[in-house]
């Protein structure tokens, strides 16, 4: 059994994950805590406070996964709030960084396997997954407008066809 949590306001998920990982360490429990984050989300200050705490408490049982598609609800990250070099930022905050192509499932699986066997037992791990929003769907790919958009039935059929999920 595990703990599933949806944070609601951006940035709270990593703080909660730090608390869960710290509790596991304190209670000498052998499990990993995984936290999914979006790149728009890491613009929140609470993320970096939690990142510092994770390093301070040497939470090698904490694995962050960043969906780094460089697009958020209102536009690109560069337009809204540039993030700079996210590898260097997480490294500066004491995290071990694994960078992958997040649209390549074998790289995702390999990164999760690698993160599950920490080589640096006193550092939290972040998997930075470079992704393309809407990958494989011509009218969605790389478009901020689809961040919270819902396709109509015709668009749904087109997307399923382009993804090879159904033959229409």
PDB file of C-alpha atoms in Angstrom:
ATOM      1  CA  UNK A   1       0.000   0.000   0.000  1.00  0.00           C
ATOM      2  CA  UNK A   2       1.040   3.556  -0.559  1.00  0.00           C
ATOM      3  CA  UNK A   3      -0.074   7.113  -0.145  1.00  0.00           C
ATOM      4  CA  UNK A   4      -1.599   8.871  -3.142  1.00  0.00           C
ATOM      5  CA  UNK A   5      -1.929  12.615  -2.966  1.00  0.00           C
ATOM      6  CA  UNK A   6      -3.023  15.343  -5.331  1.00  0.00           C
ATOM      7  CA  UNK A   7      -1.742  18.681  -4.114  1.00  0.00           C
ATOM      8  CA  UNK A   8      -4.164  21.162  -5.635  1.00  0.00           C
ATOM      9  CA  UNK A   9      -2.215  24.441  -5.489  1.00  0.00           C
ATOM     10  CA  UNK A  10       1.056  24.246  -7.380  1.00  0.00           C
ATOM     11  CA  UNK A  11       4.140  23.478  -5.343  1.00  0.00           C
ATOM     12  CA  UNK A  12       2.600  21.651  -2.398  1.00  0.00           C
ATOM     13  CA  UNK A  13       3.294  18.161  -3.718  1.00  0.00           C
ATOM     14  CA  UNK A  14       7.043  18.307  -3.186  1.00  0.00           C
ATOM     15  CA  UNK A  15       6.618  19.641   0.358  1.00  0.00           C
ATOM     16  CA  UNK A  16       4.237  16.789   1.201  1.00  0.00           C
ATOM     17  CA  UNK A  17       6.601  14.295  -0.440  1.00  0.00           C
ATOM     18  CA  UNK A  18       9.498  15.594   1.666  1.00  0.00           C
ATOM     19  CA  UNK A  19       7.373  15.037   4.766  1.00  0.00           C
ATOM     20  CA  UNK A  20       6.483  11.496   3.705  1.00  0.00           C
ATOM     21  CA  UNK A  21      10.106  10.636   2.840  1.00  0.00           C
ATOM     22  CA  UNK A  22      11.368  12.180   6.087  1.00  0.00           C
ATOM     23  CA  UNK A  23       8.788  10.219   8.078  1.00  0.00           C
ATOM     24  CA  UNK A  24       9.861   6.988   6.373  1.00  0.00           C
ATOM     25  CA  UNK A  25      13.496   7.710   7.162  1.00  0.00           C
ATOM     26  CA  UNK A  26      12.673   8.578  10.785  1.00  0.00           C
ATOM     27  CA  UNK A  27      10.647   5.365  11.198  1.00  0.00           C
ATOM     28  CA  UNK A  28      13.350   3.325   9.399  1.00  0.00           C
ATOM     29  CA  UNK A  29      10.932   2.267   6.657  1.00  0.00           C
ATOM     30  CA  UNK A  30      12.372   1.047   3.378  1.00  0.00           C
ATOM     31  CA  UNK A  31      10.253   2.632   0.642  1.00  0.00           C
ATOM     32  CA  UNK A  32      10.582   5.364  -1.935  1.00  0.00           C
ATOM     33  CA  UNK A  33       8.498   8.490  -2.253  1.00  0.00           C
ATOM     34  CA  UNK A  34       7.846   9.696  -5.812  1.00  0.00           C
ATOM     35  CA  UNK A  35       6.722  13.225  -6.640  1.00  0.00           C
ATOM     36  CA  UNK A  36       5.559  14.295 -10.112  1.00  0.00           C
ATOM     37  CA  UNK A  37       6.022  17.974 -10.916  1.00  0.00           C
ATOM     38  CA  UNK A  38       5.412  20.169 -13.932  1.00  0.00           C
ATOM     39  CA  UNK A  39       7.854  22.783 -15.142  1.00  0.00           C
ATOM     40  CA  UNK A  40       5.355  25.604 -14.568  1.00  0.00           C
ATOM     41  CA  UNK A  41       5.007  24.315 -11.014  1.00  0.00           C
ATOM     42  CA  UNK A  42       8.707  24.639 -10.228  1.00  0.00           C
ATOM     43  CA  UNK A  43       8.365  28.405 -10.597  1.00  0.00           C
ATOM     44  CA  UNK A  44       6.800  28.327  -7.113  1.00  0.00           C
ATOM     45  CA  UNK A  45       9.015  29.262  -4.158  1.00  0.00           C
ATOM     46  CA  UNK A  46       7.634  26.424  -2.051  1.00  0.00           C
ATOM     47  CA  UNK A  47       9.264  23.952  -4.456  1.00  0.00           C
ATOM     48  CA  UNK A  48      12.729  25.317  -3.714  1.00  0.00           C
ATOM     49  CA  UNK A  49      12.147  25.403   0.051  1.00  0.00           C
ATOM     50  CA  UNK A  50      11.170  21.732  -0.144  1.00  0.00           C
ATOM     51  CA  UNK A  51      14.152  20.980  -2.397  1.00  0.00           C
ATOM     52  CA  UNK A  52      16.493  22.482   0.210  1.00  0.00           C
ATOM     53  CA  UNK A  53      14.851  20.487   3.001  1.00  0.00           C
ATOM     54  CA  UNK A  54      15.156  17.257   1.009  1.00  0.00           C
ATOM     55  CA  UNK A  55      18.908  17.806   0.646  1.00  0.00           C
ATOM     56  CA  UNK A  56      19.341  18.915   4.267  1.00  0.00           C
ATOM     57  CA  UNK A  57      17.709  15.739   5.555  1.00  0.00           C
ATOM     58  CA  UNK A  58      19.558  13.560   3.000  1.00  0.00           C
ATOM     59  CA  UNK A  59      16.362  12.077   1.581  1.00  0.00           C
ATOM     60  CA  UNK A  60      17.763   9.555  -0.880  1.00  0.00           C
ATOM     61  CA  UNK A  61      14.372   7.832  -0.603  1.00  0.00           C
ATOM     62  CA  UNK A  62      12.784  10.798  -2.420  1.00  0.00           C
ATOM     63  CA  UNK A  63      12.569  10.719  -6.214  1.00  0.00           C
ATOM     64  CA  UNK A  64      11.232  13.753  -8.031  1.00  0.00           C
ATOM     65  CA  UNK A  65      10.067  13.479 -11.628  1.00  0.00           C
ATOM     66  CA  UNK A  66       9.865  16.713 -13.596  1.00  0.00           C
ATOM     67  CA  UNK A  67       7.713  16.820 -16.739  1.00  0.00           C
ATOM     68  CA  UNK A  68       9.840  19.365 -18.574  1.00  0.00           C
ATOM     69  CA  UNK A  69       7.793  20.235 -21.662  1.00  0.00           C
ATOM     70  CA  UNK A  70       8.594  23.958 -21.443  1.00  0.00           C
ATOM     71  CA  UNK A  71       4.933  24.969 -21.870  1.00  0.00           C
ATOM     72  CA  UNK A  72       2.434  26.003 -19.234  1.00  0.00           C
ATOM     73  CA  UNK A  73      -1.177  27.125 -19.285  1.00  0.00           C
ATOM     74  CA  UNK A  74      -0.542  30.668 -20.529  1.00  0.00           C
ATOM     75  CA  UNK A  75       2.380  30.114 -22.901  1.00  0.00           C
ATOM     76  CA  UNK A  76       5.962  28.955 -22.853  1.00  0.00           C
ATOM     77  CA  UNK A  77       8.092  28.982 -19.730  1.00  0.00           C
ATOM     78  CA  UNK A  78      10.434  31.431 -21.459  1.00  0.00           C
ATOM     79  CA  UNK A  79       7.537  33.872 -21.982  1.00  0.00           C
ATOM     80  CA  UNK A  80       6.028  33.486 -18.509  1.00  0.00           C
ATOM     81  CA  UNK A  81       8.996  32.870 -16.190  1.00  0.00           C
ATOM     82  CA  UNK A  82      12.278  31.528 -17.580  1.00  0.00           C
ATOM     83  CA  UNK A  83      13.663  28.632 -15.547  1.00  0.00           C
ATOM     84  CA  UNK A  84      17.283  28.788 -16.633  1.00  0.00           C
ATOM     85  CA  UNK A  85      19.354  25.627 -16.347  1.00  0.00           C
ATOM     86  CA  UNK A  86      17.157  23.255 -14.308  1.00  0.00           C
ATOM     87  CA  UNK A  87      19.955  20.666 -14.074  1.00  0.00           C
ATOM     88  CA  UNK A  88      22.267  23.167 -12.406  1.00  0.00           C
ATOM     89  CA  UNK A  89      19.484  24.472 -10.162  1.00  0.00           C
ATOM     90  CA  UNK A  90      18.644  21.055  -8.758  1.00  0.00           C
ATOM     91  CA  UNK A  91      22.332  20.175  -8.446  1.00  0.00           C
ATOM     92  CA  UNK A  92      22.925  23.456  -6.569  1.00  0.00           C
ATOM     93  CA  UNK A  93      20.094  22.496  -4.217  1.00  0.00           C
ATOM     94  CA  UNK A  94      21.863  19.194  -3.476  1.00  0.00           C
ATOM     95  CA  UNK A  95      19.962  16.802  -5.740  1.00  0.00           C
ATOM     96  CA  UNK A  96      21.346  14.131  -8.049  1.00  0.00           C
ATOM     97  CA  UNK A  97      20.028  14.750 -11.564  1.00  0.00           C
ATOM     98  CA  UNK A  98      19.073  12.135 -14.149  1.00  0.00           C
ATOM     99  CA  UNK A  99      18.114  13.746 -17.485  1.00  0.00           C
ATOM    100  CA  UNK A 100      16.075  11.758 -20.019  1.00  0.00           C
ATOM    101  CA  UNK A 101      13.842  11.915 -23.059  1.00  0.00           C
ATOM    102  CA  UNK A 102      10.508  11.634 -21.270  1.00  0.00           C
ATOM    103  CA  UNK A 103       8.716  10.585 -24.448  1.00  0.00           C
ATOM    104  CA  UNK A 104      10.908   7.478 -24.682  1.00  0.00           C
ATOM    105  CA  UNK A 105       9.441   4.809 -22.390  1.00  0.00           C
ATOM    106  CA  UNK A 106      12.628   2.740 -22.237  1.00  0.00           C
ATOM    107  CA  UNK A 107      14.500   5.814 -20.953  1.00  0.00           C
ATOM    108  CA  UNK A 108      11.727   6.443 -18.402  1.00  0.00           C
ATOM    109  CA  UNK A 109      11.874   2.844 -17.144  1.00  0.00           C
ATOM    110  CA  UNK A 110      15.685   2.862 -17.026  1.00  0.00           C
ATOM    111  CA  UNK A 111      15.720   6.159 -15.107  1.00  0.00           C
ATOM    112  CA  UNK A 112      13.206   4.848 -12.566  1.00  0.00           C
ATOM    113  CA  UNK A 113      15.291   1.682 -12.139  1.00  0.00           C
ATOM    114  CA  UNK A 114      18.449   3.764 -11.677  1.00  0.00           C
ATOM    115  CA  UNK A 115      16.733   6.066  -9.180  1.00  0.00           C
ATOM    116  CA  UNK A 116      15.507   3.048  -7.220  1.00  0.00           C
ATOM    117  CA  UNK A 117      19.153   2.032  -6.660  1.00  0.00           C
ATOM    118  CA  UNK A 118      20.703   5.247  -5.324  1.00  0.00           C
ATOM    119  CA  UNK A 119      24.443   5.459  -5.925  1.00  0.00           C
ATOM    120  CA  UNK A 120      24.686   8.517  -3.695  1.00  0.00           C
ATOM    121  CA  UNK A 121      22.847   7.442  -0.545  1.00  0.00           C
ATOM    122  CA  UNK A 122      22.569  10.889   0.956  1.00  0.00           C
ATOM    123  CA  UNK A 123      20.991  12.836  -1.932  1.00  0.00           C
ATOM    124  CA  UNK A 124      17.450  13.120  -3.249  1.00  0.00           C
ATOM    125  CA  UNK A 125      17.085  12.330  -6.948  1.00  0.00           C
ATOM    126  CA  UNK A 126      15.325  14.286  -9.677  1.00  0.00           C
ATOM    127  CA  UNK A 127      14.506  12.763 -13.041  1.00  0.00           C
ATOM    128  CA  UNK A 128      14.180  15.616 -15.518  1.00  0.00           C
ATOM    129  CA  UNK A 129      12.059  14.236 -18.340  1.00  0.00           C
ATOM    130  CA  UNK A 130      12.253  16.374 -21.458  1.00  0.00           C
ATOM    131  CA  UNK A 131       8.846  15.918 -23.058  1.00  0.00           C
ATOM    132  CA  UNK A 132       6.717  17.389 -25.837  1.00  0.00           C
ATOM    133  CA  UNK A 133       3.235  18.428 -24.769  1.00  0.00           C
ATOM    134  CA  UNK A 134       0.676  16.565 -26.883  1.00  0.00           C
ATOM    135  CA  UNK A 135       3.361  14.417 -28.536  1.00  0.00           C
ATOM    136  CA  UNK A 136       2.052  12.516 -31.537  1.00  0.00           C
ATOM    137  CA  UNK A 137      -1.148  14.503 -32.059  1.00  0.00           C
ATOM    138  CA  UNK A 138      -0.623  17.017 -34.861  1.00  0.00           C
ATOM    139  CA  UNK A 139      -2.999  19.706 -33.625  1.00  0.00           C
ATOM    140  CA  UNK A 140      -1.941  19.406 -29.961  1.00  0.00           C
ATOM    141  CA  UNK A 141       1.815  18.966 -30.151  1.00  0.00           C
ATOM    142  CA  UNK A 142       3.659  21.852 -28.509  1.00  0.00           C
ATOM    143  CA  UNK A 143       0.504  23.959 -28.093  1.00  0.00           C
ATOM    144  CA  UNK A 144      -0.141  25.742 -24.788  1.00  0.00           C
ATOM    145  CA  UNK A 145      -3.838  26.009 -25.683  1.00  0.00           C
ATOM    146  CA  UNK A 146      -4.188  22.265 -25.046  1.00  0.00           C
ATOM    147  CA  UNK A 147      -2.832  22.496 -21.484  1.00  0.00           C
ATOM    148  CA  UNK A 148      -6.369  22.302 -20.147  1.00  0.00           C
ATOM    149  CA  UNK A 149      -8.243  21.805 -23.403  1.00  0.00           C
ATOM    150  CA  UNK A 150     -10.705  19.037 -24.154  1.00  0.00           C
ATOM    151  CA  UNK A 151     -11.026  17.686 -27.694  1.00  0.00           C
ATOM    152  CA  UNK A 152     -14.430  17.384 -29.281  1.00  0.00           C
ATOM    153  CA  UNK A 153     -15.432  14.004 -30.722  1.00  0.00           C
ATOM    154  CA  UNK A 154     -13.916  14.613 -34.173  1.00  0.00           C
ATOM    155  CA  UNK A 155     -10.653  15.818 -32.629  1.00  0.00           C
ATOM    156  CA  UNK A 156     -10.670  12.793 -30.329  1.00  0.00           C
ATOM    157  CA  UNK A 157     -11.034  10.441 -33.304  1.00  0.00           C
ATOM    158  CA  UNK A 158      -8.208  12.219 -35.112  1.00  0.00           C
ATOM    159  CA  UNK A 159      -5.951  11.997 -32.056  1.00  0.00           C
ATOM    160  CA  UNK A 160      -6.659   8.297 -31.574  1.00  0.00           C
ATOM    161  CA  UNK A 161      -5.933   7.659 -35.237  1.00  0.00           C
ATOM    162  CA  UNK A 162      -2.655   9.619 -35.123  1.00  0.00           C
ATOM    163  CA  UNK A 163      -1.601   7.759 -31.988  1.00  0.00           C
ATOM    164  CA  UNK A 164      -2.432   4.427 -33.624  1.00  0.00           C
ATOM    165  CA  UNK A 165      -4.915   3.602 -30.882  1.00  0.00           C
ATOM    166  CA  UNK A 166      -7.860   3.031 -33.214  1.00  0.00           C
ATOM    167  CA  UNK A 167      -8.307   2.520 -36.909  1.00  0.00           C
ATOM    168  CA  UNK A 168     -10.849   5.038 -38.201  1.00  0.00           C
TER     169      UNK A 168
END
